[in-house]
Amino acid sequence: SYSIVCNPQPLVVFDVGGPSFGQVSGGTSIQRQLTVSNQASVTVSLSLSVTIDQSNSSSSRARSTRETLDDSWVLFSDVGTLSLTPGSVTLAPAGSGGPVRVLLSLIPLRPFAHTLVLQFVTPFALSPVSVAQLDWFGIAPLIEFESNSSTSTPFIDLGSVPVGASKVGEGVVSNIGNAVLDLSGMLVDGSSSTWLSVLSSLPNQLLPNASLTITVECMPASTGSFSTSMILLSSSPLYPELPISV
């Protein structure tokens, strides 16, 4: 019998700097330079990608999309927008060239703790290989809207209103983030002003975990079905323009 001793060594080395971005402000772009070097005796080609919060295609809240724009690989998700430039690299054999630099850019959108995992794909791998992990803690407001409607989107249902009468409906805006939420105003379609008015006081400010009731009044002058969409403007990086159907 023969003994075979194997001491595997990485042929491609990634240097991502520190393991964390630390505290980052929502909506503010941060960047980090990564280096990729080849220790193999042959040319190696890699395609790079990233997952956020252990999800390839979607987060637990909303779908993510991945695209190749020019020479960059870009991920759009409700946690953040992330890009790698270039999105693919070709590494010369060891001793024939130096490391390749890749620029990682992140715009965080949600508050609290999140993690990204850097991956690469080669023609020799059946699935992406995870090579590094980075985390961050986002500081940002996050807007949430609740009403008596059973729909998943922001909606105020005023039901039936007699002509010449008025009816008030409301929904509650909350700041579920960890920074102050500025509510700068409400945009209402001009054609809706004949039957709908906003009674709430805006602009306004909400501290974390605070709420504000958004009140509207319907006063129809004729029969028929009426509907519109209001836009609530805020400092939430994820939902700076929140549509509310009425």
CSV table of C-alpha atoms in Angstrom, one decimal:
chain,number,residue,atom,x,y,z
A,1,SER,CA,0.0,0.0,0.0
A,2,TYR,CA,1.0,3.6,-0.6
A,3,SER,CA,0.3,6.7,1.4
A,4,ILE,CA,-0.6,9.9,-0.5
A,5,VAL,CA,-0.2,13.2,1.3
A,6,CYS,CA,-2.1,16.2,-0.1
A,7,ASN,CA,-1.5,19.7,1.1
A,8,PRO,CA,-3.9,21.8,-0.9
A,9,GLN,CA,-2.8,25.4,-1.5
A,10,PRO,CA,-5.0,28.2,-2.9
A,11,LEU,CA,-4.1,29.0,-6.5
A,12,VAL,CA,-6.1,32.3,-6.6
A,13,VAL,CA,-5.8,34.6,-3.6
A,14,PHE,CA,-8.3,37.4,-2.8
A,15,ASP,CA,-7.3,40.3,-0.5
A,16,VAL,CA,-10.4,42.2,0.6
A,17,GLY,CA,-8.8,44.2,3.5
A,18,GLY,CA,-10.6,44.1,6.8
A,19,PRO,CA,-13.7,41.9,7.3
A,20,SER,CA,-16.1,44.8,8.0
A,21,PHE,CA,-17.2,48.2,6.5
A,22,GLY,CA,-18.2,49.1,10.1
A,23,GLN,CA,-21.1,51.6,10.5
A,24,VAL,CA,-22.3,53.1,7.2
A,25,SER,CA,-24.9,55.7,6.4
A,26,GLY,CA,-27.8,54.6,4.3
A,27,GLY,CA,-27.8,56.0,0.8
A,28,THR,CA,-24.1,56.9,0.9
A,29,SER,CA,-21.7,55.1,-1.5
A,30,ILE,CA,-18.7,53.4,0.1
A,31,GLN,CA,-15.9,51.7,-1.9
A,32,ARG,CA,-13.1,49.2,-1.3
A,33,GLN,CA,-10.3,48.1,-3.5
A,34,LEU,CA,-9.9,44.3,-3.7
A,35,THR,CA,-6.8,42.5,-5.2
A,36,VAL,CA,-6.8,39.1,-6.9
A,37,SER,CA,-3.6,37.3,-7.5
A,38,ASN,CA,-2.7,34.1,-9.3
A,39,GLN,CA,-0.3,31.5,-7.8
A,40,ALA,CA,-0.9,28.9,-10.5
A,41,SER,CA,1.4,28.2,-13.5
A,42,VAL,CA,-1.4,28.7,-16.0
A,43,THR,CA,-3.7,31.6,-16.9
A,44,VAL,CA,-6.9,31.7,-14.9
A,45,SER,CA,-10.2,33.5,-15.9
A,46,LEU,CA,-12.8,34.3,-13.3
A,47,SER,CA,-16.3,35.8,-13.2
A,48,LEU,CA,-17.1,37.6,-10.0
A,49,SER,CA,-20.4,38.0,-8.1
A,50,VAL,CA,-21.8,38.8,-4.7
A,51,THR,CA,-24.6,37.6,-2.6
A,52,ILE,CA,-26.2,39.8,0.2
A,53,ASP,CA,-27.6,38.2,3.4
A,54,GLN,CA,-27.1,34.7,1.9
A,55,SER,CA,-29.4,35.2,-1.1
A,56,ASN,CA,-28.5,34.7,-4.7
A,57,SER,CA,-31.7,35.9,-6.3
A,58,SER,CA,-33.8,37.6,-3.7
A,59,SER,CA,-33.9,38.9,-0.2
A,60,SER,CA,-36.6,37.9,2.2
A,61,ARG,CA,-38.4,41.2,1.4
A,62,ALA,CA,-38.0,42.0,-2.3
A,63,ARG,CA,-36.6,40.6,-5.5
A,64,SER,CA,-33.0,41.3,-6.4
A,65,THR,CA,-31.7,41.7,-9.9
A,66,ARG,CA,-28.2,41.2,-11.2
A,67,GLU,CA,-26.8,42.8,-14.4
A,68,THR,CA,-23.6,43.3,-16.3
A,69,LEU,CA,-23.2,47.0,-17.1
A,70,ASP,CA,-20.2,47.8,-19.3
A,71,ASP,CA,-17.4,46.2,-17.5
A,72,SER,CA,-19.1,46.0,-14.1
A,73,TRP,CA,-21.2,43.3,-12.4
A,74,VAL,CA,-24.1,45.0,-10.5
A,75,LEU,CA,-26.6,43.8,-7.9
A,76,PHE,CA,-29.8,45.7,-7.2
A,77,SER,CA,-31.6,44.6,-4.0
A,78,ASP,CA,-33.6,46.2,-1.3
A,79,VAL,CA,-30.7,45.8,1.1
A,80,GLY,CA,-28.3,47.8,-1.1
A,81,THR,CA,-26.9,48.4,-4.6
A,82,LEU,CA,-23.5,46.7,-5.1
A,83,SER,CA,-21.1,46.7,-8.0
A,84,LEU,CA,-17.8,45.0,-8.9
A,85,THR,CA,-15.6,46.6,-11.5
A,86,PRO,CA,-14.4,44.8,-13.5
A,87,GLY,CA,-16.9,41.9,-13.2
A,88,SER,CA,-14.5,39.4,-14.7
A,89,VAL,CA,-10.7,39.1,-14.7
A,90,THR,CA,-8.0,37.1,-16.4
A,91,LEU,CA,-5.0,36.4,-14.3
A,92,ALA,CA,-1.6,35.8,-15.9
A,93,PRO,CA,0.4,32.8,-14.7
A,94,ALA,CA,2.4,33.3,-11.4
A,95,GLY,CA,5.5,35.3,-12.1
A,96,SER,CA,4.2,36.7,-15.3
A,97,GLY,CA,2.1,39.5,-13.9
A,98,GLY,CA,1.0,41.2,-10.8
A,99,PRO,CA,-2.4,41.1,-9.0
A,100,VAL,CA,-5.5,42.5,-10.6
A,101,ARG,CA,-7.5,45.2,-8.7
A,102,VAL,CA,-11.3,45.1,-8.4
A,103,LEU,CA,-13.3,48.0,-7.1
A,104,LEU,CA,-16.2,47.0,-4.9
A,105,SER,CA,-18.9,49.8,-4.5
A,106,LEU,CA,-21.8,49.6,-2.1
A,107,ILE,CA,-24.8,51.9,-1.5
A,108,PRO,CA,-26.6,50.5,1.6
A,109,LEU,CA,-30.3,51.1,1.8
A,110,ARG,CA,-31.5,49.3,4.9
A,111,PRO,CA,-30.5,49.8,8.5
A,112,PHE,CA,-29.0,47.3,10.9
A,113,ALA,CA,-26.6,44.4,10.2
A,114,HIS,CA,-26.0,42.8,6.8
A,115,THR,CA,-23.4,40.6,5.2
A,116,LEU,CA,-22.1,40.1,1.7
A,117,VAL,CA,-20.2,37.1,0.3
A,118,LEU,CA,-17.8,37.5,-2.6
A,119,GLN,CA,-17.9,34.6,-5.1
A,120,PHE,CA,-16.2,33.6,-8.3
A,121,VAL,CA,-16.9,31.2,-11.1
A,122,THR,CA,-14.4,29.5,-13.3
A,123,PRO,CA,-15.0,27.1,-16.3
A,124,PHE,CA,-13.7,24.3,-13.9
A,125,ALA,CA,-16.3,24.9,-11.2
A,126,LEU,CA,-19.9,23.7,-11.3
A,127,SER,CA,-21.2,26.3,-8.9
A,128,PRO,CA,-19.9,29.7,-7.5
A,129,VAL,CA,-17.1,29.4,-4.9
A,130,SER,CA,-17.3,31.7,-1.9
A,131,VAL,CA,-14.0,33.3,-1.2
A,132,ALA,CA,-14.6,36.2,1.3
A,133,GLN,CA,-17.2,37.8,3.5
A,134,LEU,CA,-17.8,41.4,4.5
A,135,ASP,CA,-20.3,42.8,6.9
A,136,TRP,CA,-21.7,46.3,7.8
A,137,PHE,CA,-24.1,48.0,10.1
A,138,GLY,CA,-26.4,50.4,8.3
A,139,ILE,CA,-27.6,53.7,9.9
A,140,ALA,CA,-30.7,54.8,8.1
A,141,PRO,CA,-34.4,55.5,8.5
A,142,LEU,CA,-36.9,53.0,7.1
A,143,ILE,CA,-40.5,53.9,6.3
A,144,GLU,CA,-43.4,51.6,6.8
A,145,PHE,CA,-47.1,52.2,6.0
A,146,GLU,CA,-50.1,50.4,7.6
A,147,SER,CA,-53.8,50.9,7.0
A,148,ASN,CA,-57.1,49.0,7.4
A,149,SER,CA,-56.6,47.6,3.9
A,150,SER,CA,-55.7,43.9,3.4
A,151,THR,CA,-53.5,44.7,0.4
A,152,SER,CA,-49.7,44.3,0.6
A,153,THR,CA,-49.1,47.7,-0.9
A,154,PRO,CA,-49.8,51.1,0.8
A,155,PHE,CA,-53.6,51.7,0.3
A,156,ILE,CA,-56.3,53.8,2.0
A,157,ASP,CA,-59.8,52.5,1.2
A,158,LEU,CA,-62.5,55.1,1.7
A,159,GLY,CA,-65.4,52.8,0.7
A,160,SER,CA,-68.7,54.5,-0.3
A,161,VAL,CA,-69.2,58.2,0.2
A,162,PRO,CA,-72.5,60.0,-0.5
A,163,VAL,CA,-72.3,62.9,-3.0
A,164,GLY,CA,-72.0,66.2,-1.0
A,165,ALA,CA,-70.9,64.4,2.1
A,166,SER,CA,-67.3,63.8,3.4
A,167,LYS,CA,-65.5,60.8,4.7
A,168,VAL,CA,-62.1,60.6,6.4
A,169,GLY,CA,-59.6,57.7,5.9
A,170,GLU,CA,-56.2,57.2,7.4
A,171,GLY,CA,-53.0,55.1,7.4
A,172,VAL,CA,-50.1,55.0,9.8
A,173,VAL,CA,-46.5,55.9,8.7
A,174,SER,CA,-43.8,54.4,11.0
A,175,ASN,CA,-40.0,54.8,11.1
A,176,ILE,CA,-38.7,51.2,11.8
A,177,GLY,CA,-35.1,52.3,11.1
A,178,ASN,CA,-32.4,53.6,13.4
A,179,ALA,CA,-32.1,57.2,12.2
A,180,VAL,CA,-34.4,60.2,12.0
A,181,LEU,CA,-37.0,60.0,9.2
A,182,ASP,CA,-37.8,63.3,7.4
A,183,LEU,CA,-41.2,63.4,5.8
A,184,SER,CA,-40.9,66.3,3.4
A,185,GLY,CA,-44.4,66.3,1.8
A,186,MET,CA,-47.2,64.6,-0.1
A,187,LEU,CA,-47.7,64.8,-3.8
A,188,VAL,CA,-51.3,64.5,-5.0
A,189,ASP,CA,-52.4,64.4,-8.6
A,190,GLY,CA,-54.0,67.7,-9.5
A,191,SER,CA,-57.1,66.1,-11.0
A,192,SER,CA,-57.8,64.5,-7.6
A,193,SER,CA,-57.9,67.8,-5.7
A,194,THR,CA,-61.6,68.2,-6.5
A,195,TRP,CA,-62.6,65.3,-4.3
A,196,LEU,CA,-59.5,64.5,-2.1
A,197,SER,CA,-57.5,66.6,0.4
A,198,VAL,CA,-54.7,65.7,2.8
A,199,LEU,CA,-55.3,66.7,6.4
A,200,SER,CA,-52.0,65.6,8.0
A,201,SER,CA,-49.4,68.1,8.9
A,202,LEU,CA,-46.4,67.8,6.6
A,203,PRO,CA,-43.4,68.3,6.5
A,204,ASN,CA,-42.7,66.3,9.7
A,205,GLN,CA,-40.0,64.3,11.4
A,206,LEU,CA,-40.1,60.8,13.0
A,207,LEU,CA,-37.6,59.5,15.4
A,208,PRO,CA,-36.9,55.7,15.3
A,209,ASN,CA,-39.9,53.7,16.4
A,210,ALA,CA,-42.2,56.8,16.1
A,211,SER,CA,-45.4,57.0,14.0
A,212,LEU,CA,-47.6,59.5,12.3
A,213,THR,CA,-51.2,59.1,11.1
A,214,ILE,CA,-51.7,60.2,7.5
A,215,THR,CA,-55.3,61.4,7.2
A,216,VAL,CA,-57.2,62.1,3.9
A,217,GLU,CA,-60.7,63.4,3.3
A,218,CYS,CA,-62.9,62.5,0.4
A,219,MET,CA,-65.7,64.9,-0.7
A,220,PRO,CA,-67.2,63.8,-4.0
A,221,ALA,CA,-69.3,66.3,-5.9
A,222,SER,CA,-70.6,63.7,-8.4
A,223,THR,CA,-71.3,59.9,-8.6
A,224,GLY,CA,-68.8,57.4,-9.8
A,225,SER,CA,-65.6,55.6,-8.8
A,226,PHE,CA,-62.7,57.7,-7.7
A,227,SER,CA,-59.1,56.6,-7.3
A,228,THR,CA,-55.7,58.2,-7.2
A,229,SER,CA,-52.1,57.6,-6.0
A,230,MET,CA,-50.4,60.0,-3.6
A,231,ILE,CA,-46.6,60.1,-3.3
A,232,LEU,CA,-45.1,60.5,0.2
A,233,LEU,CA,-41.6,62.0,0.0
A,234,SER,CA,-39.2,61.1,2.7
A,235,SER,CA,-35.5,60.6,3.6
A,236,SER,CA,-35.8,56.8,3.6
A,237,PRO,CA,-33.0,55.6,1.2
A,238,LEU,CA,-35.1,52.6,0.3
A,239,TYR,CA,-38.4,54.3,-0.3
A,240,PRO,CA,-37.7,58.0,-1.0
A,241,GLU,CA,-41.0,58.2,-2.9
A,242,LEU,CA,-43.6,56.0,-1.4
A,243,PRO,CA,-46.8,55.6,-3.5
A,244,ILE,CA,-50.1,55.4,-1.5
A,245,SER,CA,-53.2,54.4,-3.4
A,246,VAL,CA,-56.6,55.9,-2.4
